[in-house]
Coordinates of C-alpha atoms in Angstrom, one line a residue:
M243 CA 214.1 95.0 93.2
G244 CA 217.6 95.2 94.6
F245 CA 220.2 98.0 93.9
K246 CA 221.9 96.0 91.2
D247 CA 218.7 96.0 89.2
S248 CA 217.6 99.6 90.1
K249 CA 217.2 102.5 87.7
S250 CA 220.2 104.2 89.4
M251 CA 222.5 101.3 88.7
R252 CA 221.3 101.1 85.1
I253 CA 222.1 104.8 84.6
L254 CA 225.6 104.3 86.2
K255 CA 226.3 101.4 83.8
E256 CA 225.0 103.0 80.7
Y257 CA 225.9 106.6 81.1
G258 CA 228.7 106.9 83.6
I259 CA 229.3 108.5 87.0
K260 CA 228.1 112.1 86.3
P261 CA 224.6 111.2 85.1
F262 CA 224.4 108.7 88.0
M263 CA 225.3 111.4 90.6
S264 CA 222.9 113.8 89.0
H265 CA 220.1 111.2 89.2
C266 CA 220.8 110.6 92.9
L267 CA 220.7 114.3 93.6
H268 CA 217.3 114.6 91.9
K269 CA 216.1 111.8 94.1
S270 CA 217.5 113.3 97.3
I271 CA 215.7 116.7 96.9
K272 CA 212.4 115.0 97.4
S273 CA 213.3 114.9 101.1
L274 CA 214.9 118.3 101.2
N275 CA 216.7 119.4 104.3
R276 CA 219.7 121.6 105.2
R277 CA 222.1 118.8 104.3
S278 CA 220.3 118.4 100.9
I279 CA 220.8 122.1 100.2
F280 CA 224.5 121.8 101.0
V281 CA 224.8 118.7 98.8
L282 CA 223.0 120.4 95.9
L283 CA 225.1 123.5 96.1
Q284 CA 228.4 121.7 96.6
F285 CA 228.1 118.9 94.1
Y286 CA 225.4 119.5 91.5
P287 CA 227.2 122.5 89.8
K288 CA 230.4 120.4 89.5
I289 CA 228.4 117.6 87.8
V290 CA 226.4 119.7 85.2
L291 CA 228.7 122.6 84.5
N292 CA 231.9 122.6 82.4
K293 CA 235.1 124.0 83.7
N294 CA 234.5 127.6 82.6
Q295 CA 230.9 127.6 83.7
F296 CA 231.9 126.3 87.1
K297 CA 234.5 129.0 87.5
T298 CA 231.7 131.6 86.8
F299 CA 229.5 129.8 89.4
K300 CA 232.2 130.0 92.0
L301 CA 232.6 133.8 91.4
A302 CA 228.8 134.3 91.6
Y303 CA 228.5 132.1 94.7
K304 CA 230.4 134.8 96.7
H305 CA 227.5 137.2 96.0
F306 CA 224.5 135.0 95.6
E307 CA 225.0 132.3 98.1
E308 CA 222.0 133.3 100.2
N309 CA 219.8 133.6 97.1
Y310 CA 220.9 130.1 95.9
R311 CA 220.0 128.6 99.3
N312 CA 216.6 130.3 99.4
I313 CA 215.8 129.3 95.8
I314 CA 216.6 125.7 96.6
A315 CA 214.5 125.8 99.8
I316 CA 211.5 127.2 97.7
S317 CA 212.0 125.0 94.7
P318 CA 215.0 122.7 94.3
S319 CA 213.7 121.6 90.9
F320 CA 213.8 125.2 89.7
F321 CA 217.4 125.5 90.8
I322 CA 218.3 122.4 88.9
K323 CA 216.4 123.3 85.7
N324 CA 217.7 126.9 85.6
L325 CA 221.3 126.7 86.8
K326 CA 222.7 126.6 83.3
K327 CA 220.4 129.4 82.2
H328 CA 221.7 131.4 85.2
I329 CA 225.3 130.8 84.2
A330 CA 224.6 131.6 80.5
W331 CA 223.1 134.9 81.6
L332 CA 226.1 135.8 83.8
E333 CA 228.4 135.0 80.9
S334 CA 226.4 136.8 78.2
Q335 CA 227.5 139.9 76.5
S336 CA 224.3 141.6 77.6
F337 CA 225.1 141.0 81.2
K338 CA 228.6 142.2 80.8
N339 CA 227.4 145.4 79.0
R340 CA 225.0 146.1 81.8
Y341 CA 226.9 145.0 84.9
G342 CA 230.5 144.7 83.9
G343 CA 230.6 140.9 84.3
V344 CA 230.6 138.7 87.4
G345 CA 234.1 139.6 88.3
Y346 CA 233.0 143.2 88.8
L347 CA 230.1 142.6 91.2
A348 CA 232.4 143.2 94.1
D349 CA 232.8 146.8 92.9
I350 CA 229.0 147.6 93.0
H351 CA 229.4 149.1 96.5
A352 CA 231.6 151.9 95.0
K353 CA 228.6 153.0 92.9
T354 CA 226.2 153.1 95.8
I355 CA 225.0 156.0 98.0
N356 CA 227.1 154.4 100.7
G357 CA 230.2 154.5 98.5
D358 CA 229.4 158.1 97.6
I359 CA 229.0 159.2 101.2
K360 CA 232.4 157.5 102.0
A361 CA 234.0 159.2 99.1
Q362 CA 232.7 162.6 100.3
C363 CA 234.1 161.8 103.8
G364 CA 237.4 161.1 102.2
G365 CA 237.4 164.4 100.5
T366 CA 236.0 163.6 97.1
H367 CA 234.2 166.7 95.8
R368 CA 230.7 166.6 94.6
D369 CA 228.1 169.3 93.9
A370 CA 226.0 170.1 97.0
I371 CA 222.3 169.7 96.6
A372 CA 220.0 171.4 99.0
P373 CA 216.5 172.1 97.5
S374 CA 214.4 174.8 99.2
S375 CA 211.1 172.8 99.2
Y376 CA 210.4 169.7 101.2
I377 CA 209.2 167.9 98.1
D378 CA 212.0 168.9 95.8
F379 CA 214.2 165.9 95.2
C380 CA 217.8 165.1 96.1
H381 CA 219.3 163.3 93.2
A382 CA 222.7 161.7 93.9
H383 CA 224.3 161.9 90.6
N384 CA 227.7 161.6 88.9
N385 CA 227.7 161.2 85.1
N386 CA 231.1 159.6 85.0
I387 CA 230.3 156.8 87.4
N388 CA 228.2 154.6 85.2
T389 CA 227.8 154.5 81.4
H390 CA 225.2 151.8 81.2
E391 CA 221.7 152.5 80.0
D392 CA 219.6 154.6 82.3
D393 CA 216.8 152.0 82.9
K394 CA 219.0 149.1 84.1
Q395 CA 218.4 147.4 87.3
F396 CA 221.2 148.4 89.7
Y397 CA 221.6 145.0 91.4
P398 CA 221.7 142.3 88.7
P399 CA 218.8 139.8 88.5
L400 CA 220.0 136.2 88.5
L401 CA 218.2 135.4 85.3
N402 CA 217.6 137.5 82.2
P403 CA 214.1 139.1 83.0
E404 CA 213.4 139.2 79.3
E405 CA 213.6 135.4 79.1
V406 CA 211.6 134.6 82.2
N407 CA 207.9 133.8 82.0
Y408 CA 206.5 135.4 85.2
E409 CA 203.5 133.2 85.1
D410 CA 205.6 130.2 85.7
I411 CA 207.2 131.3 89.0
C412 CA 205.9 132.5 92.3
A413 CA 206.7 135.9 93.9
D414 CA 209.0 134.4 96.5
L415 CA 211.2 132.9 93.7
A416 CA 211.1 136.2 91.8
L417 CA 212.3 138.1 94.9
E418 CA 215.3 135.7 95.3
L419 CA 216.0 136.0 91.6
R420 CA 215.9 139.8 92.0
L421 CA 213.5 140.1 89.0
P422 CA 212.1 143.6 88.5
P423 CA 208.4 143.8 89.3
P424 CA 205.9 144.8 86.6
P425 CA 205.8 148.4 85.4
H426 CA 204.8 150.9 88.2
K427 CA 204.7 154.6 88.7
F428 CA 207.3 154.9 91.5
V429 CA 208.6 153.4 94.7
L430 CA 207.3 154.5 98.1
I431 CA 209.4 153.7 101.2
R432 CA 207.2 154.3 104.2
Y433 CA 208.3 154.4 107.8
G434 CA 205.9 154.0 110.6
L435 CA 204.4 157.0 112.4
S436 CA 205.4 159.2 109.5
G437 CA 202.1 159.8 107.7
G438 CA 202.1 156.4 105.9
L439 CA 198.4 155.8 106.3
A440 CA 197.6 159.3 105.1
M441 CA 199.8 158.9 102.0
A442 CA 198.0 155.6 101.2
N443 CA 194.6 157.3 101.4
F444 CA 195.8 160.3 99.4
L445 CA 197.4 158.2 96.6
Q446 CA 194.3 156.0 96.4
K447 CA 192.2 159.1 96.0
N448 CA 194.5 160.1 93.1
G449 CA 194.2 156.7 91.4
I450 CA 197.4 155.1 92.7
R451 CA 197.3 151.8 94.4
E452 CA 200.0 150.8 96.9
C453 CA 201.3 147.3 96.2
D454 CA 204.2 145.5 97.8
Y455 CA 206.4 143.3 95.6
R456 CA 204.2 140.2 95.9
Q457 CA 201.0 142.1 95.2
L458 CA 202.5 144.0 92.3
F459 CA 203.9 140.7 90.9
A460 CA 200.4 139.3 91.0
T461 CA 198.8 142.3 89.3
D462 CA 198.2 142.4 85.6
S463 CA 200.1 144.9 83.5
Q464 CA 196.9 147.0 82.9
H465 CA 196.5 147.7 86.6
S466 CA 200.2 147.7 87.7
K467 CA 200.9 150.9 85.7
Y468 CA 198.5 152.6 88.2
A469 CA 200.4 151.3 91.2
C470 CA 203.4 152.2 93.2
L471 CA 205.8 149.7 94.6
Y472 CA 205.6 150.4 98.3
V473 CA 208.2 149.2 100.9
D474 CA 206.6 149.4 104.4
H475 CA 209.4 149.5 107.0
L476 CA 207.8 149.7 110.4
W477 CA 210.0 147.4 112.6
T478 CA 213.8 146.7 112.7
P479 CA 213.2 142.9 112.5
D480 CA 212.0 143.5 108.9
N481 CA 215.4 144.8 107.7
D482 CA 216.4 141.7 105.7
R483 CA 212.9 141.4 104.1
I484 CA 213.0 145.0 103.1
K485 CA 216.3 144.8 101.3
K486 CA 215.0 142.0 99.0
S487 CA 212.4 144.3 97.6
L488 CA 214.9 147.2 97.2
Y489 CA 217.3 144.9 95.3
T490 CA 214.7 144.8 92.5
I491 CA 214.6 148.6 92.0
K492 CA 215.8 150.0 88.7
E493 CA 218.1 153.0 88.5
N494 CA 215.4 155.1 86.8
D495 CA 212.8 154.4 89.5
K496 CA 211.7 157.5 91.3
I497 CA 211.7 156.9 95.1
L498 CA 209.6 158.7 97.6
V499 CA 210.7 158.4 101.3
T500 CA 208.5 159.5 104.2
T501 CA 210.3 161.2 107.1
R502 CA 209.5 162.8 110.5
D503 CA 211.2 164.2 113.6
P504 CA 212.5 161.0 115.4
I505 CA 211.3 162.3 118.8
S506 CA 207.8 163.0 117.4
R507 CA 207.8 159.4 116.0
L508 CA 208.6 158.0 119.4
K509 CA 205.9 160.2 121.0
S510 CA 203.3 158.9 118.5
M511 CA 204.4 155.3 119.1
I512 CA 203.7 155.8 122.8
N513 CA 200.3 157.4 122.1
H514 CA 199.4 155.1 119.2
G515 CA 197.6 152.5 121.3
Y516 CA 195.8 149.4 120.0
Y517 CA 192.6 147.5 120.6
L518 CA 192.1 147.1 124.4
R519 CA 191.3 143.4 123.7
E520 CA 192.4 141.5 120.6
E521 CA 188.8 140.3 119.9
M522 CA 187.8 144.0 119.4
R523 CA 189.9 144.0 116.2
H524 CA 187.3 141.7 114.7
K525 CA 184.2 142.8 116.6
D526 CA 183.2 146.2 115.5
T527 CA 179.4 146.0 116.0
F528 CA 177.1 147.1 118.7
T529 CA 173.4 147.5 119.4
I530 CA 171.3 150.2 121.0
F531 CA 171.0 148.0 124.1
D532 CA 174.8 148.1 124.7
D533 CA 176.2 150.6 127.2
P534 CA 177.8 153.4 125.1
Y535 CA 180.6 153.7 127.6
H536 CA 181.7 150.2 126.9
V537 CA 181.1 150.5 123.2
V538 CA 183.6 153.3 122.8
N539 CA 186.1 152.0 125.4
R540 CA 188.2 150.2 122.8
K541 CA 191.6 151.7 122.9
G542 CA 194.4 150.5 125.2
Y543 CA 198.2 151.2 125.6
H544 CA 201.3 149.3 126.3
N545 CA 202.4 148.9 129.9
E546 CA 206.0 148.5 131.1
H547 CA 205.8 144.8 130.1
Y548 CA 204.8 145.7 126.5
E549 CA 201.3 144.3 127.1
I550 CA 198.1 146.2 126.0
D551 CA 196.3 146.7 129.3
S552 CA 196.8 150.3 130.3
N553 CA 194.0 152.8 129.8
T554 CA 196.4 155.7 129.2
P555 CA 199.8 156.0 127.4
F556 CA 202.6 154.7 129.5
I557 CA 206.3 155.7 129.3
T558 CA 209.4 154.4 131.2
N559 CA 213.1 154.2 130.3
N560 CA 212.8 150.6 129.4
L561 CA 209.7 151.1 127.3
L562 CA 211.3 154.1 125.5
R563 CA 214.4 152.0 124.8
H564 CA 212.2 149.2 123.4
W565 CA 210.4 151.5 121.0
A566 CA 213.6 153.4 120.0
F567 CA 215.2 150.3 118.7
T568 CA 212.1 148.4 117.6
C569 CA 210.7 151.1 115.4
S570 CA 212.7 151.3 112.2
F571 CA 214.8 154.5 111.6
A572 CA 216.8 152.7 108.8
Y573 CA 216.8 155.7 106.4
Y574 CA 220.4 155.3 105.4
S575 CA 220.6 151.6 105.8
N576 CA 217.9 151.1 103.2
L577 CA 219.2 153.6 100.8
S578 CA 223.0 153.0 101.2
F579 CA 223.2 150.2 98.8
L580 CA 221.1 151.9 96.0
S581 CA 222.8 153.6 93.1
K582 CA 224.2 157.0 93.7
R583 CA 222.2 158.1 90.7
S584 CA 218.9 157.2 92.4
D585 CA 216.2 159.9 92.3
I586 CA 215.1 160.2 95.9
T587 CA 212.5 162.6 97.2
Y588 CA 212.2 163.0 101.0
L589 CA 208.7 163.9 102.1
D590 CA 208.4 165.2 105.7
I591 CA 205.1 164.7 107.5
Q592 CA 204.7 168.4 108.0
E593 CA 204.2 168.8 104.3
I594 CA 201.0 166.6 104.5
M595 CA 199.5 168.4 107.4
P596 CA 196.1 170.0 106.7
D597 CA 197.4 173.5 105.9
K598 CA 199.9 172.2 103.3
V599 CA 198.7 168.8 102.1
F600 CA 196.7 169.9 99.0
E601 CA 199.5 171.9 97.5
T602 CA 201.9 169.1 98.4
M603 CA 199.8 166.6 96.5
L604 CA 199.6 168.9 93.5
Q605 CA 203.4 169.0 93.3
L606 CA 203.9 165.2 94.0
A607 CA 201.3 164.5 91.2
K608 CA 203.4 166.4 88.7
K609 CA 206.7 164.9 89.8
F610 CA 205.5 161.3 90.1
D611 CA 203.0 161.4 87.2
F612 CA 199.7 160.6 88.8
A613 CA 196.3 162.4 88.6
L614 CA 196.1 165.9 90.1
P615 CA 194.0 166.2 93.3
K616 CA 190.5 167.8 92.7
K617 CA 189.5 171.0 94.5
E618 CA 186.2 169.5 95.5
H619 CA 188.1 166.8 97.5
K620 CA 190.2 169.3 99.4
G621 CA 188.3 168.5 102.7
F622 CA 189.3 164.8 102.3
Y623 CA 193.0 165.7 102.1
E624 CA 192.8 168.1 105.0
E625 CA 191.4 165.5 107.4
I626 CA 193.9 163.9 109.8
K627 CA 193.9 160.2 108.7
W628 CA 195.3 158.7 111.9
G629 CA 193.7 160.9 114.5
I630 CA 192.1 160.8 117.8
I631 CA 189.2 158.7 116.7
S632 CA 191.4 155.9 115.2
I633 CA 190.7 152.5 116.8
L634 CA 187.6 153.9 118.4
L635 CA 186.0 154.0 115.0
P636 CA 184.7 152.6 112.6
L637 CA 181.8 150.8 114.2
T638 CA 178.5 149.4 112.9
C639 CA 175.2 149.6 114.8
L640 CA 173.0 146.6 114.2
L641 CA 169.2 147.2 114.5
C642 CA 166.2 145.0 114.1
V643 CA 163.2 146.9 112.7
S644 CA 159.5 146.0 113.0
N645 CA 159.3 143.8 109.9
G646 CA 162.1 141.6 111.3
R647 CA 164.8 142.9 109.0
E648 CA 168.3 143.7 110.3
V649 CA 169.6 147.1 109.2
K650 CA 173.0 148.7 109.7
I651 CA 174.2 152.2 110.7
Y652 CA 177.8 152.8 109.9
V653 CA 179.7 155.1 112.2
T654 CA 183.0 156.3 110.6
G655 CA 185.3 159.3 110.3
K656 CA 183.7 162.1 108.3
Y657 CA 185.6 161.4 105.1
E658 CA 185.8 157.7 105.5
A659 CA 182.2 156.8 104.9
D660 CA 181.5 154.6 101.9
M661 CA 180.5 156.9 98.9
L662 CA 177.8 154.5 97.9
L663 CA 176.0 155.0 101.3
L664 CA 173.7 157.8 102.3
N665 CA 174.6 160.2 105.1
V666 CA 172.0 160.1 107.9
D667 CA 173.5 162.6 110.4
K668 CA 170.5 165.0 110.2
L669 CA 168.0 162.1 110.5
L670 CA 169.6 160.7 113.7
L671 CA 170.5 164.0 115.4
D672 CA 168.0 166.9 115.7
N673 CA 170.8 169.2 117.1
K674 CA 174.3 169.5 115.7
H675 CA 176.8 167.6 117.9
P676 CA 180.4 168.9 118.3
L677 CA 181.7 165.6 117.0
L678 CA 179.9 165.8 113.7
D679 CA 183.0 167.7 112.4
Q680 CA 184.8 164.4 112.7
V681 CA 182.2 161.6 112.7
A682 CA 179.6 160.6 110.2
F683 CA 176.6 158.2 110.2
S684 CA 175.6 156.4 107.0
M685 CA 173.2 153.7 105.7
S686 CA 172.3 152.0 102.5
E687 CA 169.2 153.3 100.8
D688 CA 167.1 150.1 101.6
D689 CA 168.2 150.1 105.2
L690 CA 167.3 153.8 105.6
K691 CA 163.8 153.3 104.2
A692 CA 163.2 150.3 106.5
L693 CA 164.3 152.3 109.6
Q694 CA 162.2 155.3 108.6
D695 CA 159.1 153.0 108.3
D696 CA 159.6 152.0 111.9
K697 CA 159.0 155.2 113.8
E698 CA 159.3 153.6 117.2
T699 CA 162.8 152.1 116.6
L700 CA 163.9 155.3 114.9
G701 CA 163.0 157.3 118.0
K702 CA 165.0 154.9 120.2
V703 CA 168.0 155.1 117.8
K704 CA 168.0 158.9 117.9
A705 CA 168.0 159.0 121.7
Y706 CA 170.8 156.4 121.8
M707 CA 173.0 158.1 119.3
V708 CA 173.1 161.3 121.3
R709 CA 174.3 159.3 124.3
F710 CA 176.7 157.4 122.1
L711 CA 178.3 160.6 120.8
D712 CA 178.4 162.1 124.3
E713 CA 180.4 159.0 125.5
L714 CA 182.6 159.1 122.5
K715 CA 183.5 162.7 123.1
K716 CA 184.3 162.0 126.8
R717 CA 186.6 159.2 125.7
I718 CA 188.3 161.4 123.1
D719 CA 188.7 164.2 125.7
Y720 CA 190.2 161.7 128.2
I721 CA 192.7 160.3 125.6
Q722 CA 193.8 163.8 124.6
R723 CA 194.3 164.9 128.2
N724 CA 196.5 161.8 128.9
N725 CA 198.5 161.7 125.6
K726 CA 202.2 162.1 126.0
H727 CA 204.1 165.1 124.5
E728 CA 207.5 165.2 122.9
N729 CA 208.8 166.9 126.0
D730 CA 207.9 163.8 128.0
V731 CA 210.1 161.7 125.7
L732 CA 212.9 164.3 126.0
E733 CA 212.7 164.1 129.8
I734 CA 213.4 160.4 129.7
F735 CA 216.4 161.0 127.5
R736 CA 217.5 163.9 129.8
G737 CA 217.7 161.4 132.7
D738 CA 219.3 158.5 130.9
R739 CA 222.7 159.2 129.4
E740 CA 223.3 155.7 128.1
L741 CA 220.0 155.6 126.2
C742 CA 220.8 159.0 124.8
R743 CA 224.2 157.8 123.6
E744 CA 222.8 154.7 121.9
F745 CA 220.0 156.5 120.2
K746 CA 222.2 159.3 119.0
T747 CA 224.8 156.8 117.6
M748 CA 222.0 155.1 115.6
L749 CA 220.6 158.4 114.3
D750 CA 224.0 159.8 113.4
K751 CA 224.3 156.9 111.0
E752 CA 220.8 156.7 109.7
L753 CA 220.3 160.5 109.1
I754 CA 223.5 161.0 107.3
H755 CA 222.0 161.1 103.8
I756 CA 219.1 163.4 104.8
K757 CA 221.6 165.7 106.5
T758 CA 223.8 165.7 103.4
H759 CA 221.0 166.4 100.9
R760 CA 218.1 167.8 102.9
P761 CA 219.5 169.8 105.8
D762 CA 216.4 171.9 105.7
I763 CA 214.3 168.9 106.9
I764 CA 216.7 168.2 109.8
A765 CA 216.6 171.9 110.8
S766 CA 212.8 171.8 110.9
W767 CA 212.8 169.0 113.5
K768 CA 212.4 171.1 116.7
Y769 CA 212.5 168.2 119.1
Y770 CA 215.4 166.4 117.4
Q771 CA 217.4 169.6 117.7
E772 CA 216.6 169.7 121.4
F773 CA 217.6 166.0 121.7
E774 CA 221.0 166.8 120.1
R775 CA 221.4 169.7 122.5
I776 CA 220.7 167.4 125.5
C777 CA 223.3 164.9 124.2
I778 CA 226.0 167.5 123.7
E779 CA 225.4 170.1 126.5
E780 CA 223.9 168.0 129.3
H781 CA 225.5 164.6 128.7
G782 CA 228.8 165.6 126.9
I783 CA 228.0 163.2 124.0
N784 CA 229.3 164.5 120.7

């Protein structure tokens, strides 16, 4: 069939040029590419929207161009089907009541934390807020700034959330549409090397599940109300991805942000280590016929080429520069575009150290409305979650007993053992070993009975586990002797003025909100204070 007899030509003859062009665009999106996205954005709105609607689209395009492009890349048919709904939402009275209309979107920055900081720098007075406790909150507020309802979403969604069937769209589309996630307790913004793993464990113990936007989006409403929306910002390349989740935050969301002395974070990055060989990440089993030395020799460190092959922590100027600008310190960058009315709690890692963590969790539970920690679980909270045994453990010992059955002995941190398993420390060790304050052995009830019935194998296991713990202790002692200290990091800065200048420039920006609202946290950072002194007094950098 030739073009003259085609469906396209019939549409042109019977309905005119606009339906014809619309039909051609629908056909072209089947082979979507960058040119198709351009065509769809430049011509489709002109075809299907009237003059006033197209004017609204042009205004919105200035703010939502990236969203439009990403939506088309994910599902061009969704863009086509929902463009008119999108414009109708932007022109609705409800949208105007909440966000001031499309023409006012450019003024959003004035209502952000960034706008508030700039106003203060320009001399605008605002009440100072400096709580005395680490887990008191700083609440950037100004009752005259915004008269919209308190639970509105600060950055407008591209469709009316009340009219969207969440079951019909994927999480990636929802993120581009800036749709608020299902109900959740609060928002947790975690930065690497700042107690994030510990907080995850503590919250889980208190009945709160961490879910990123996609996980929360896929969680039913019955379970989502026991979840927090967590934004995990470990690395600077994640900056753009992080902002997409933050755009969905509502003004009345409570936000918890983890913090730590920047120099201590760099020290922990250097000491963090990883599996000596990648296959160890997936191979966590051993037998009593394996040499215990090789079983526990699992942790390696980055060398000067950023490869894991060093047996001890390694630090040079270039390696420190790499970590200083690869680890995210984007405290202000992440918060700067949120509403100045946002309720932000900064939680410093010192407040979740063993001597303070239980009291801290009590206060956080009251503020963020989750279950209070139980006194009988106090030991769980007081255990360091990312400690010296991390990566070395957990492990699983595989045994074959006399009846041919395979049984398993799980070797974990003391408070990380599965609650459904039985502790077998006393069965395997006749004398208390120093590591039993940190390490636990556990088995299922059936496996335990099978091992006890095989006296010969049990005797061999007991002898082996003493050697195993001895080698594990030697490895732990070796790691502790060779770990770097904050002073080692400071020595590199002391000898590298340019690195000092670059890192200070970044921190001067990223710490501005914490310095404004929580100067007590900044003052508690001993090593950061010394870094500042080095910059000013030794390098003349102000």
